[in-house]
mmCIF file of C-alpha atoms in Angstrom:
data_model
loop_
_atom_site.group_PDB
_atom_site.id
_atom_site.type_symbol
_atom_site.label_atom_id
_atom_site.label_comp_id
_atom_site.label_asym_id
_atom_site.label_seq_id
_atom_site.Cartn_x
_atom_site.Cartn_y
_atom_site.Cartn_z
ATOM 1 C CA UNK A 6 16.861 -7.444 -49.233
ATOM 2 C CA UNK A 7 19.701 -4.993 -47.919
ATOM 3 C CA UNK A 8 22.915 -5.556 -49.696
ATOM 4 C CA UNK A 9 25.167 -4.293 -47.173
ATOM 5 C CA UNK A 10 26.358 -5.841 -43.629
ATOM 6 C CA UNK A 11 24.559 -5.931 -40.345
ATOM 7 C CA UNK A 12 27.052 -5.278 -37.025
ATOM 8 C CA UNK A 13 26.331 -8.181 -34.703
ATOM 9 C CA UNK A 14 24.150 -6.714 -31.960
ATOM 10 C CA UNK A 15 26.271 -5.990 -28.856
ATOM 11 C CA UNK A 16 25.848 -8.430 -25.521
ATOM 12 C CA UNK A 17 22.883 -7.553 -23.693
ATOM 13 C CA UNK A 18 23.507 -5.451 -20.726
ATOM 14 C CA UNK A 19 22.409 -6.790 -17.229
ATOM 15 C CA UNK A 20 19.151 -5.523 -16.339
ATOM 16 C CA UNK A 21 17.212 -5.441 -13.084
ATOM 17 C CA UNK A 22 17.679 -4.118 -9.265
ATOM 18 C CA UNK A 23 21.421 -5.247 -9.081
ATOM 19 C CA UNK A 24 22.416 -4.000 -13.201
ATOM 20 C CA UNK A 25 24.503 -1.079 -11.865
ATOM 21 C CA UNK A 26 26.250 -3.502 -8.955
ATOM 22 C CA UNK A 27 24.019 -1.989 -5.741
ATOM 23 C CA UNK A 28 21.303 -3.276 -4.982
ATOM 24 C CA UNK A 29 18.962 -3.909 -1.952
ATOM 25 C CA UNK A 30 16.752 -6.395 -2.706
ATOM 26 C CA UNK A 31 14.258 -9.124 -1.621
ATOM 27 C CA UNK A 32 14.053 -12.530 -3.349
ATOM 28 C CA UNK A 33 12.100 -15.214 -3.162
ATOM 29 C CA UNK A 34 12.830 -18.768 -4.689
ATOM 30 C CA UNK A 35 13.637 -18.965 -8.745
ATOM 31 C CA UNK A 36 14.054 -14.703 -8.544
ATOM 32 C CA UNK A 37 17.020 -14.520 -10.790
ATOM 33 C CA UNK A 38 19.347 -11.566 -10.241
ATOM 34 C CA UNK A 39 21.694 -9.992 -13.211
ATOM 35 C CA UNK A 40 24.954 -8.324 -11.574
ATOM 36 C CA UNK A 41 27.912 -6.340 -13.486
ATOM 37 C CA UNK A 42 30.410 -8.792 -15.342
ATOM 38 C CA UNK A 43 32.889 -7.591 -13.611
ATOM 39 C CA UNK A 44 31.563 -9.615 -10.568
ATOM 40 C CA UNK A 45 32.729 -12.747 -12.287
ATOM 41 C CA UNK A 46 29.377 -14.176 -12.340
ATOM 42 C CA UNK A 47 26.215 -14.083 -14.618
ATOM 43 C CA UNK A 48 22.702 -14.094 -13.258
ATOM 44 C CA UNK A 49 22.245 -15.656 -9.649
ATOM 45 C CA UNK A 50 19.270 -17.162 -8.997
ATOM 46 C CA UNK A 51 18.017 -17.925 -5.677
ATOM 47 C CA UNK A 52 17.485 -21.779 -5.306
ATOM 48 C CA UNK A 53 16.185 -21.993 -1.676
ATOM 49 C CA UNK A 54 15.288 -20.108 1.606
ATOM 50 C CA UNK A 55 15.225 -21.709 4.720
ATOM 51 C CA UNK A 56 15.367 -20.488 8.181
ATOM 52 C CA UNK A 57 18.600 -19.990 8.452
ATOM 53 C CA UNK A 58 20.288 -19.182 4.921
ATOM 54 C CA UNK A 59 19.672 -18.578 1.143
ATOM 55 C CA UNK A 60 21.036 -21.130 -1.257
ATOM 56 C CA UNK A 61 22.281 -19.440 -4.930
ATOM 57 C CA UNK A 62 23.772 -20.926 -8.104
ATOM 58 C CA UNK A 63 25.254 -18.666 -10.945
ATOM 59 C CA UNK A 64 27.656 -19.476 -14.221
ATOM 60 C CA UNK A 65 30.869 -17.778 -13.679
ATOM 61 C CA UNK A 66 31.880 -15.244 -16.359
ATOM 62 C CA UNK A 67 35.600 -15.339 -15.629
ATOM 63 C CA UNK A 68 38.191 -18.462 -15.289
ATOM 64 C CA UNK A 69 38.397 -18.663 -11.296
ATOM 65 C CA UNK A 70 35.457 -18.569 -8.532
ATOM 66 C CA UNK A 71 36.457 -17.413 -4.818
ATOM 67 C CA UNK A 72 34.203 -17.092 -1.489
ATOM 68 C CA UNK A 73 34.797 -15.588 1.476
ATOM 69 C CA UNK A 74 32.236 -15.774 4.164
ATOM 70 C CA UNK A 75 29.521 -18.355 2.930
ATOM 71 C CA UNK A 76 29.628 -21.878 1.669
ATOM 72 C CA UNK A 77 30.122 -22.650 -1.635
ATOM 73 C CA UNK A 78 31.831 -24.005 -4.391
ATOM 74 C CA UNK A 79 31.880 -25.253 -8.196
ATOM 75 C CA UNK A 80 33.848 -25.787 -11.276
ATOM 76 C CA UNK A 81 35.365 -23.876 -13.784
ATOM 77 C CA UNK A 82 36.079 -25.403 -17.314
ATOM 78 C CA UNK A 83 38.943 -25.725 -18.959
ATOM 79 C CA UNK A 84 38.802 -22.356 -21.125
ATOM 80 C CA UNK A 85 36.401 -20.687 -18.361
ATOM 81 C CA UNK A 86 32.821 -20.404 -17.191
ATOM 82 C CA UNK A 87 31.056 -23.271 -15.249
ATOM 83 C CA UNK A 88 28.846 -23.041 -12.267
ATOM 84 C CA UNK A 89 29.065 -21.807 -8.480
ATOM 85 C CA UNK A 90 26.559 -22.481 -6.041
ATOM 86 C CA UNK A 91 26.363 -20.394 -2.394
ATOM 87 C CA UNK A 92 24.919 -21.049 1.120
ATOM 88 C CA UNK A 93 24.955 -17.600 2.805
ATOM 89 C CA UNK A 94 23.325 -17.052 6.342
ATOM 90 C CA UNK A 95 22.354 -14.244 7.672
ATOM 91 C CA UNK A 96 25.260 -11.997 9.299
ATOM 92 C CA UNK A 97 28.610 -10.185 7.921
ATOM 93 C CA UNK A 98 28.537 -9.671 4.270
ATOM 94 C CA UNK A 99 30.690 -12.359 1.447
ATOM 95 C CA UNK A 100 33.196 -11.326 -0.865
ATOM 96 C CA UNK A 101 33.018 -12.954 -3.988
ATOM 97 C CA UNK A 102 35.699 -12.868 -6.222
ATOM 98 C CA UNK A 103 37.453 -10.300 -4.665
ATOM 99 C CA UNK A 104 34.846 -7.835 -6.670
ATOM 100 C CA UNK A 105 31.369 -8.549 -5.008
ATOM 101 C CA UNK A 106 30.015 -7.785 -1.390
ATOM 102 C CA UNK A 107 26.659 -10.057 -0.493
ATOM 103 C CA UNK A 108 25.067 -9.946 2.691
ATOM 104 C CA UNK A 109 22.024 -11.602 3.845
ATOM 105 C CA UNK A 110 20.583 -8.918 5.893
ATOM 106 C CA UNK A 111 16.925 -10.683 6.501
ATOM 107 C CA UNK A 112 15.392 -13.915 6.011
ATOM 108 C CA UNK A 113 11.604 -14.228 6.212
ATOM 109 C CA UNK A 114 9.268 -16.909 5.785
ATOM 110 C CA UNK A 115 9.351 -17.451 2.173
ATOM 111 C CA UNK A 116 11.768 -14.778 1.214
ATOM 112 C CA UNK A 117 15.297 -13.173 1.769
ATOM 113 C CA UNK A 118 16.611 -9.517 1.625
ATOM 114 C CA UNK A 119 19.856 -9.180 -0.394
ATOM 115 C CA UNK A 120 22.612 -6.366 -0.310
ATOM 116 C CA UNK A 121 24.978 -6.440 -3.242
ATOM 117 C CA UNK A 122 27.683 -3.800 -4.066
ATOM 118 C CA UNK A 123 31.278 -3.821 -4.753
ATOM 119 C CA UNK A 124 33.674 -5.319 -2.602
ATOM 120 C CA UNK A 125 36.137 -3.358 -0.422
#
């Protein structure tokens, strides 16, 4: 037994395609994809394809969610985090949060290609 103190270990660090905030990727249904914090969201996994969008849900990482060019909505808690979900067809990329770019740049049968990068 070690007398001294152990430093807590630091938050894990989003792995994965998207980890650095770029990514070009394609997903199929229950793919889970960890983006940058500073996106304001933890891990989005993809919930459904169909022929016409891609249906997400993520826990928000900050106090506020915003959308701008799919569907979507949620709740935040009172001291932060809660859930979003997103419908996003394919066309013109989303801004989420003012810090995220998504775009839906294919969907196929049974899966969906994904752009992510920063927004702006």
């Amino acid at each position: 037994m070690s007398g001294g103190t152990e430093a807590a270990p630091p938050s894990p660090s989003p792995t994965g395609p998207c980890a650095d905030g770029t990514c070009e990727v394609e997903v199929a249904v229950g793919d889970v994809l960890a983006v940058p914090e500073a996106y304001g969201l933890g891990p989005i996994e993809v919930t459904a394809i169909t022929g016409d969008s891609v249906e997400m849900a993520a826990p928000l990482t900050g106090s506020g969610f915003g959308v701008a060019g799919c569907s979507g909505g949620g709740g935040t808690s009172s001291n932060g985090g809660g859930g979003v979900t997103m419908k996003c067809g394919v066309g013109p990329a989303a801004t989420i949060n003012d810090a995220m770019s998504l775009k839906v740049a294919e969907i196929r049968k049974t899966t969906a290609v994904l752009r992510i990068e920063p927004a702006g």
